[in-house]
PDB file of C-alpha atoms in Angstrom:
ATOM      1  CA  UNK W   1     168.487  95.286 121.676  1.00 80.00           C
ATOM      2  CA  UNK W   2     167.897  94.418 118.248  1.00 83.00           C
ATOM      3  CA  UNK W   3     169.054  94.162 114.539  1.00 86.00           C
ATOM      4  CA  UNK W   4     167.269  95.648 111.360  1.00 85.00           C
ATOM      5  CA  UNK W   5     168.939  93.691 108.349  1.00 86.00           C
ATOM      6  CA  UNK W   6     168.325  93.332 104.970  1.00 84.00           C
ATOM      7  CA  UNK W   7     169.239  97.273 104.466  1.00 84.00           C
ATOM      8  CA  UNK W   8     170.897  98.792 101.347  1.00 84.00           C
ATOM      9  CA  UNK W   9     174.690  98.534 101.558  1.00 88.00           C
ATOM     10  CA  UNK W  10     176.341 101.535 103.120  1.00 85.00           C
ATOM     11  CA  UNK W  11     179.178 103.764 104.169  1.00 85.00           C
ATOM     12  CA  UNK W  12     182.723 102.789 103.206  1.00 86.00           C
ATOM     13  CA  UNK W  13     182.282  99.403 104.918  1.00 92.00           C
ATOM     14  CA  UNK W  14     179.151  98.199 103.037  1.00 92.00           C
ATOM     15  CA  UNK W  15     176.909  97.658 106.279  1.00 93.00           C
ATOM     16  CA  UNK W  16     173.539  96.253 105.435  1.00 91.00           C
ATOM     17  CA  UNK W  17     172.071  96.111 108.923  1.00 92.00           C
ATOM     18  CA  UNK W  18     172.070  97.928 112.005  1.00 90.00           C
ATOM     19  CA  UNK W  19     172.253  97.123 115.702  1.00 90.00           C
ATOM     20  CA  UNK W  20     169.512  99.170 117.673  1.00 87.00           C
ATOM     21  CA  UNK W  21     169.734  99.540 121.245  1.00 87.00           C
ATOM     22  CA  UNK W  22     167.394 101.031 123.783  1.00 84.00           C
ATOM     23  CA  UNK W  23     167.601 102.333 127.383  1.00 83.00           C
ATOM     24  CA  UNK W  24     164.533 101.503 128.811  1.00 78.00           C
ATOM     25  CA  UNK W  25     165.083 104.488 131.455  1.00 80.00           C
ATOM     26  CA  UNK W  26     165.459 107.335 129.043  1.00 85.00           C
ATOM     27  CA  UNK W  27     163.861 105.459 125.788  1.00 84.00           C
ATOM     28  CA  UNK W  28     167.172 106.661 124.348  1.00 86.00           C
ATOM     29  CA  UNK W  29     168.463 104.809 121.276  1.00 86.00           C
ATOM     30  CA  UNK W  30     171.888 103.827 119.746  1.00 90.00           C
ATOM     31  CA  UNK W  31     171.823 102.716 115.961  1.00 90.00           C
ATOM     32  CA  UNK W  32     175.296 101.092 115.551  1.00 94.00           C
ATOM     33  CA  UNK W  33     175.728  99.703 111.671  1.00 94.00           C
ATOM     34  CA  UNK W  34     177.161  96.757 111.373  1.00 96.00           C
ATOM     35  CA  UNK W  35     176.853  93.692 108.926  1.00 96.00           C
ATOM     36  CA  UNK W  36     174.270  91.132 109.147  1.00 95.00           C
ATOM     37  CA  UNK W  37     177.117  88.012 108.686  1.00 96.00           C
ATOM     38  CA  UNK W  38     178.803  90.082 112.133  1.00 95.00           C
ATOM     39  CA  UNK W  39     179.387  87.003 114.426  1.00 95.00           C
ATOM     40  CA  UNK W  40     178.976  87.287 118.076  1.00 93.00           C
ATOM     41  CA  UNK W  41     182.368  88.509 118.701  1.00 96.00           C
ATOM     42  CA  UNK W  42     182.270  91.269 116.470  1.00 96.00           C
ATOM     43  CA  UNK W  43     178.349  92.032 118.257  1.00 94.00           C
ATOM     44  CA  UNK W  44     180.513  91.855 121.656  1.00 93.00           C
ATOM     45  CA  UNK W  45     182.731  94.275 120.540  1.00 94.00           C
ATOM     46  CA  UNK W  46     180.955  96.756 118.903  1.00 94.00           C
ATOM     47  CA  UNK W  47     178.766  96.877 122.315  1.00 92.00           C
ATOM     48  CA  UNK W  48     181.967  97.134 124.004  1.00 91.00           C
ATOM     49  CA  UNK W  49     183.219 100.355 121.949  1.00 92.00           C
ATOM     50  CA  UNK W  50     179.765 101.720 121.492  1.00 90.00           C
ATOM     51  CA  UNK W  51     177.781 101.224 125.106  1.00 87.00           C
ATOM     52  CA  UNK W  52     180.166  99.896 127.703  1.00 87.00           C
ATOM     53  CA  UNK W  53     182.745 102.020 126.963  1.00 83.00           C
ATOM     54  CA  UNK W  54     180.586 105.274 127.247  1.00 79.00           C
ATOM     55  CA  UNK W  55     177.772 103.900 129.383  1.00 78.00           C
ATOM     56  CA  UNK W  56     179.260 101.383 131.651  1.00 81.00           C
ATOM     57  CA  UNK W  57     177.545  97.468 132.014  1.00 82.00           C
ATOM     58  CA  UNK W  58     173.882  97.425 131.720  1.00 76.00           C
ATOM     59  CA  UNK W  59     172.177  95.521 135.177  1.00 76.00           C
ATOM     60  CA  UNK W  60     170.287  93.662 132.017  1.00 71.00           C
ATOM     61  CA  UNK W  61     170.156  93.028 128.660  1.00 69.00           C
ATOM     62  CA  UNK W  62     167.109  92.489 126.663  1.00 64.00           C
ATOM     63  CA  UNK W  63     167.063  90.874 123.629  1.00 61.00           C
ATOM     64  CA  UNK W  64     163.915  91.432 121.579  1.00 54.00           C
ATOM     65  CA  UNK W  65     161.339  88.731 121.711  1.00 58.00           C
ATOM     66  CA  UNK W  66     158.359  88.935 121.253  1.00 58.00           C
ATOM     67  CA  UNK W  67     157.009  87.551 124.389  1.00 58.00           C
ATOM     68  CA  UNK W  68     158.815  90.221 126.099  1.00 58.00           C
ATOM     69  CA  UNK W  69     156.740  93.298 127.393  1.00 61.00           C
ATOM     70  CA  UNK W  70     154.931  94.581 124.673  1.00 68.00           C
ATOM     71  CA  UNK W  71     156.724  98.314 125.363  1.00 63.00           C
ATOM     72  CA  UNK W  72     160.181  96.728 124.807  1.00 63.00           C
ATOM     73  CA  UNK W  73     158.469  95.645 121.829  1.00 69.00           C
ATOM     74  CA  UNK W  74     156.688  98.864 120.444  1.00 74.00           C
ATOM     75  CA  UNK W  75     159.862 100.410 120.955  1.00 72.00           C
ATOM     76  CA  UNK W  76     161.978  98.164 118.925  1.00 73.00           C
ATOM     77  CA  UNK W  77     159.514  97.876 115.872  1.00 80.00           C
ATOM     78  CA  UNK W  78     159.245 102.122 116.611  1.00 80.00           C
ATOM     79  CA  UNK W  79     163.330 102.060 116.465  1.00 77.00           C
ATOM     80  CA  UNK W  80     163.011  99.338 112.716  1.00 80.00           C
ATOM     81  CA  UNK W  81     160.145 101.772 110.840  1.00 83.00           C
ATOM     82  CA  UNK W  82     162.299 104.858 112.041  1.00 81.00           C
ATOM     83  CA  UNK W  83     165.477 103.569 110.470  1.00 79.00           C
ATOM     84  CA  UNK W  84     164.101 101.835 107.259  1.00 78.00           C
ATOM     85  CA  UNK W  85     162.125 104.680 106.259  1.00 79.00           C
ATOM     86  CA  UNK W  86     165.718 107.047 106.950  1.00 76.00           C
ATOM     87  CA  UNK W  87     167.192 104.344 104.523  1.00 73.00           C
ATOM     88  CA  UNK W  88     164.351 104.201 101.967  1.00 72.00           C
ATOM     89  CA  UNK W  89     164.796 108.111 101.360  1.00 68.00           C
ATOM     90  CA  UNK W  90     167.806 106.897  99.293  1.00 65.00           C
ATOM     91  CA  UNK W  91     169.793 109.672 101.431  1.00 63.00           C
ATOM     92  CA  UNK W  92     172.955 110.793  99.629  1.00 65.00           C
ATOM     93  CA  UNK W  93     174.223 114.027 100.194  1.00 63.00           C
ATOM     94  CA  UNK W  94     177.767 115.034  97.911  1.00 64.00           C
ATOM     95  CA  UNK W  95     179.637 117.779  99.622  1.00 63.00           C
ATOM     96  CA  UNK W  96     181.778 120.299  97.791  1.00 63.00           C
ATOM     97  CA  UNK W  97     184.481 117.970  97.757  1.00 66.00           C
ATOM     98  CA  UNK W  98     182.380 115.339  96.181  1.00 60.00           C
ATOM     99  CA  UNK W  99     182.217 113.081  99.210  1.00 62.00           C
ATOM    100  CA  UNK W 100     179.240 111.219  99.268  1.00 62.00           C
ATOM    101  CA  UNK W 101     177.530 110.899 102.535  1.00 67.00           C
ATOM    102  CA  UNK W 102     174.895 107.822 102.771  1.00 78.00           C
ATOM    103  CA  UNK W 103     172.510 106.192 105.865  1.00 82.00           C
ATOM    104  CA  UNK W 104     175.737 105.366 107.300  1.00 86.00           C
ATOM    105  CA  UNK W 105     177.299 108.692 107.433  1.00 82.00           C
ATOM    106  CA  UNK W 106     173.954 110.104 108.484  1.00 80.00           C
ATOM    107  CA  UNK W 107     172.605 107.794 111.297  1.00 85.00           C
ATOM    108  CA  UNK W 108     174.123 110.065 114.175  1.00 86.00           C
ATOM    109  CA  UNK W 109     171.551 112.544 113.004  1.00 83.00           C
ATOM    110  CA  UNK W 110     168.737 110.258 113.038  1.00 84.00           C
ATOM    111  CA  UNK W 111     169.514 109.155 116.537  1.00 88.00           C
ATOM    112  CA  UNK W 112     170.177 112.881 117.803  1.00 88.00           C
ATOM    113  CA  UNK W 113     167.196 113.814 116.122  1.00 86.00           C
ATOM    114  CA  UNK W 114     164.983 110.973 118.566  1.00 87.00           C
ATOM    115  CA  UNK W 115     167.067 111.403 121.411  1.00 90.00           C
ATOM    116  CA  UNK W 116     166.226 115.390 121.377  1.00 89.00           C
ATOM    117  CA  UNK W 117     162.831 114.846 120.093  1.00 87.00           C
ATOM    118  CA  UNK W 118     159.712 115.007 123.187  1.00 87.00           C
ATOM    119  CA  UNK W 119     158.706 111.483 123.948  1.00 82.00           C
ATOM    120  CA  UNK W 120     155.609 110.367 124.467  1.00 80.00           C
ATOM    121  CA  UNK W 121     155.393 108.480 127.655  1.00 78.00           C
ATOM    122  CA  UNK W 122     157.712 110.819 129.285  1.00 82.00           C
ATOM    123  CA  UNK W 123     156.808 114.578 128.048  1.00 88.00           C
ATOM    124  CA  UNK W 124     160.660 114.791 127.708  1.00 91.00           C
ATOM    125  CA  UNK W 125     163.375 114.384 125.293  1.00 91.00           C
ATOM    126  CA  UNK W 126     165.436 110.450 126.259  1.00 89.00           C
ATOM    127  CA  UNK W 127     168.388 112.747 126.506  1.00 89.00           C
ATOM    128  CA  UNK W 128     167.193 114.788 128.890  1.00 89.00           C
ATOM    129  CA  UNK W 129     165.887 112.281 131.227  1.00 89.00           C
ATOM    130  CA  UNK W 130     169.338 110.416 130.845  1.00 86.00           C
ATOM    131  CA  UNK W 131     171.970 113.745 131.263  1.00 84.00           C
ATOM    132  CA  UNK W 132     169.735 116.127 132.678  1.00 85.00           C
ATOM    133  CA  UNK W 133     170.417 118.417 129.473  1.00 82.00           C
ATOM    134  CA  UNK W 134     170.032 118.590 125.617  1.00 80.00           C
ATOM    135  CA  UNK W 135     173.276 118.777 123.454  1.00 82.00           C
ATOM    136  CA  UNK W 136     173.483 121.562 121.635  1.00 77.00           C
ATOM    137  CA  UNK W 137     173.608 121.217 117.706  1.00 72.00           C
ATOM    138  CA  UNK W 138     176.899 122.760 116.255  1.00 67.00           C
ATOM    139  CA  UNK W 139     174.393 125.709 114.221  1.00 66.00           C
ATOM    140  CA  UNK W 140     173.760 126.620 118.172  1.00 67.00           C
ATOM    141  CA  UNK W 141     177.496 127.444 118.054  1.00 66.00           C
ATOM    142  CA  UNK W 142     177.533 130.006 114.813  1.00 63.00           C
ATOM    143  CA  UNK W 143     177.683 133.309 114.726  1.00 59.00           C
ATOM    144  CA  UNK W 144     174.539 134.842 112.297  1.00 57.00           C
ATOM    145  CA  UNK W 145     176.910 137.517 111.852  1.00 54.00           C
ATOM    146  CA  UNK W 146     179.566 135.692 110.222  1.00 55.00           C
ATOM    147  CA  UNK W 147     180.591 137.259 106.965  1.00 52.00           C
ATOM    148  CA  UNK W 148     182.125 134.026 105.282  1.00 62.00           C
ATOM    149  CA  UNK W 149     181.315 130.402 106.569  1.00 63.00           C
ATOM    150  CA  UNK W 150     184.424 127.646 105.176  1.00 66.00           C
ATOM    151  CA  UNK W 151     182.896 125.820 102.708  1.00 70.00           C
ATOM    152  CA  UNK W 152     183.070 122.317 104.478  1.00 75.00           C
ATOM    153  CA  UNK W 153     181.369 123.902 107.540  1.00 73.00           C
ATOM    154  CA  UNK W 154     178.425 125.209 104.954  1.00 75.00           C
ATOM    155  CA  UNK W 155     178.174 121.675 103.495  1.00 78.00           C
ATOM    156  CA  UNK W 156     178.150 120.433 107.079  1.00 76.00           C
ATOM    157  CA  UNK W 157     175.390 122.455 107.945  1.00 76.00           C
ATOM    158  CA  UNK W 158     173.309 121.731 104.557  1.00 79.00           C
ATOM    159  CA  UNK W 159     173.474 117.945 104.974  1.00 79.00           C
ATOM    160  CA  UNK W 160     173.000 118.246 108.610  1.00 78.00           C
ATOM    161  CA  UNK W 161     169.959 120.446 108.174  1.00 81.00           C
ATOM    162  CA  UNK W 162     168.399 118.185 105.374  1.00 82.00           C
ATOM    163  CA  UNK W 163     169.009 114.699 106.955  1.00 82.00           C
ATOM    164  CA  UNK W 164     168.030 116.013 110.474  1.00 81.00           C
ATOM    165  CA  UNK W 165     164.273 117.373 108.244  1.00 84.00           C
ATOM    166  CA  UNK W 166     163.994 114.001 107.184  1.00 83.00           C
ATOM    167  CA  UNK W 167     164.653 112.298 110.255  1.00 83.00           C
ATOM    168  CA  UNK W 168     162.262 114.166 111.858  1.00 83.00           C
ATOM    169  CA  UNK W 169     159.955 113.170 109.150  1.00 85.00           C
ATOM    170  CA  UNK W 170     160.685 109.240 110.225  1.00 83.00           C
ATOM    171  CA  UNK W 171     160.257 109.935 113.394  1.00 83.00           C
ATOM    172  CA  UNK W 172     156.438 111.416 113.438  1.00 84.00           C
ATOM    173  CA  UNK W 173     155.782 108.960 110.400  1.00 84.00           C
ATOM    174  CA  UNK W 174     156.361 106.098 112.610  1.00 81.00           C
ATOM    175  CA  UNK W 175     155.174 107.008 115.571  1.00 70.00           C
TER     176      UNK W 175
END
């Protein structure tokens, strides 16, 4: 567990860091935005809503140091490059209705995109060594048949597609 400040204000709530934690299982990751003022009780609560709450209590939690083992520590510096290079692309992404999607609004896809991706100490994807199965990705779901696709569902996909390219792109750039 970690925090990556000193990014570029984002989303509606002008976060300008992020929270990253990792299961050192699965090498899963959670980016949770946040603020880099948040005080302890606000980091207590956004690991309440965001881990506990789906994952139960952790046996342990690491904090980053760097005297810790140096994997928890490749990870988390893996996990910083990762994220400030997704913020650095200066992702915004207007949909049809002129909604303007930023880091914020895109970070699920960065984290799906690593938590799907092949990893390399375990020749599988962290979120199939923590459920036992991939998620499927909502384009899984469409028909190629389709004759008409609702314009918000297009723009879904587009910005989906394009943030998920340059995640990947983080990804293999950091590694």
């Amino acid at each position: 567990m970690d925090w990556a400040t000193g990014l570029v204000p984002g989303g509606k709530e002008n976060f300008n860091a992020c929270l990253i934690i990792v299961d050192r299982f699965s090498q899963s990751m959670r980016f949770l935005p946040c603020h880099k003022e948040d005080t302890a009780m606000d980091t207590a609560l956004l690991f309440w809503n965001n881990i506990i709450l789906t994952c139960g209590v952790p046996k342990i939690i690491i904090i980053y140091h760097p005297q810790t083992d140096r994997l928890a520590e490749r990870m988390i510096q893996t996990m910083e490059d990762i994220l400030r290079r997704f913020c650095a692309y200066g992702m915004e992404y207007k949909d049809h209705e002129v909604y303007t999607h930023d880091w914020v609004t895109l970070l699920p896809t960065v984290q799906l995109a690593y938590n799907t991706s092949q990893h390399s100490t375990t020749g599988k994807a962290p979120s199939l060594v923590e459920k036992v199965w991939n998620p499927l990705f909502p384009v899984d779901h469409l028909k190629r048949n389709l004759l008409t696709i609702h314009p918000t569902a297009k723009d879904f996909h587009e910005m989906w597609k394009i943030a998920c390219d340059t995640a990947a792109k983080c990804i293999a750039e950091a590694k």
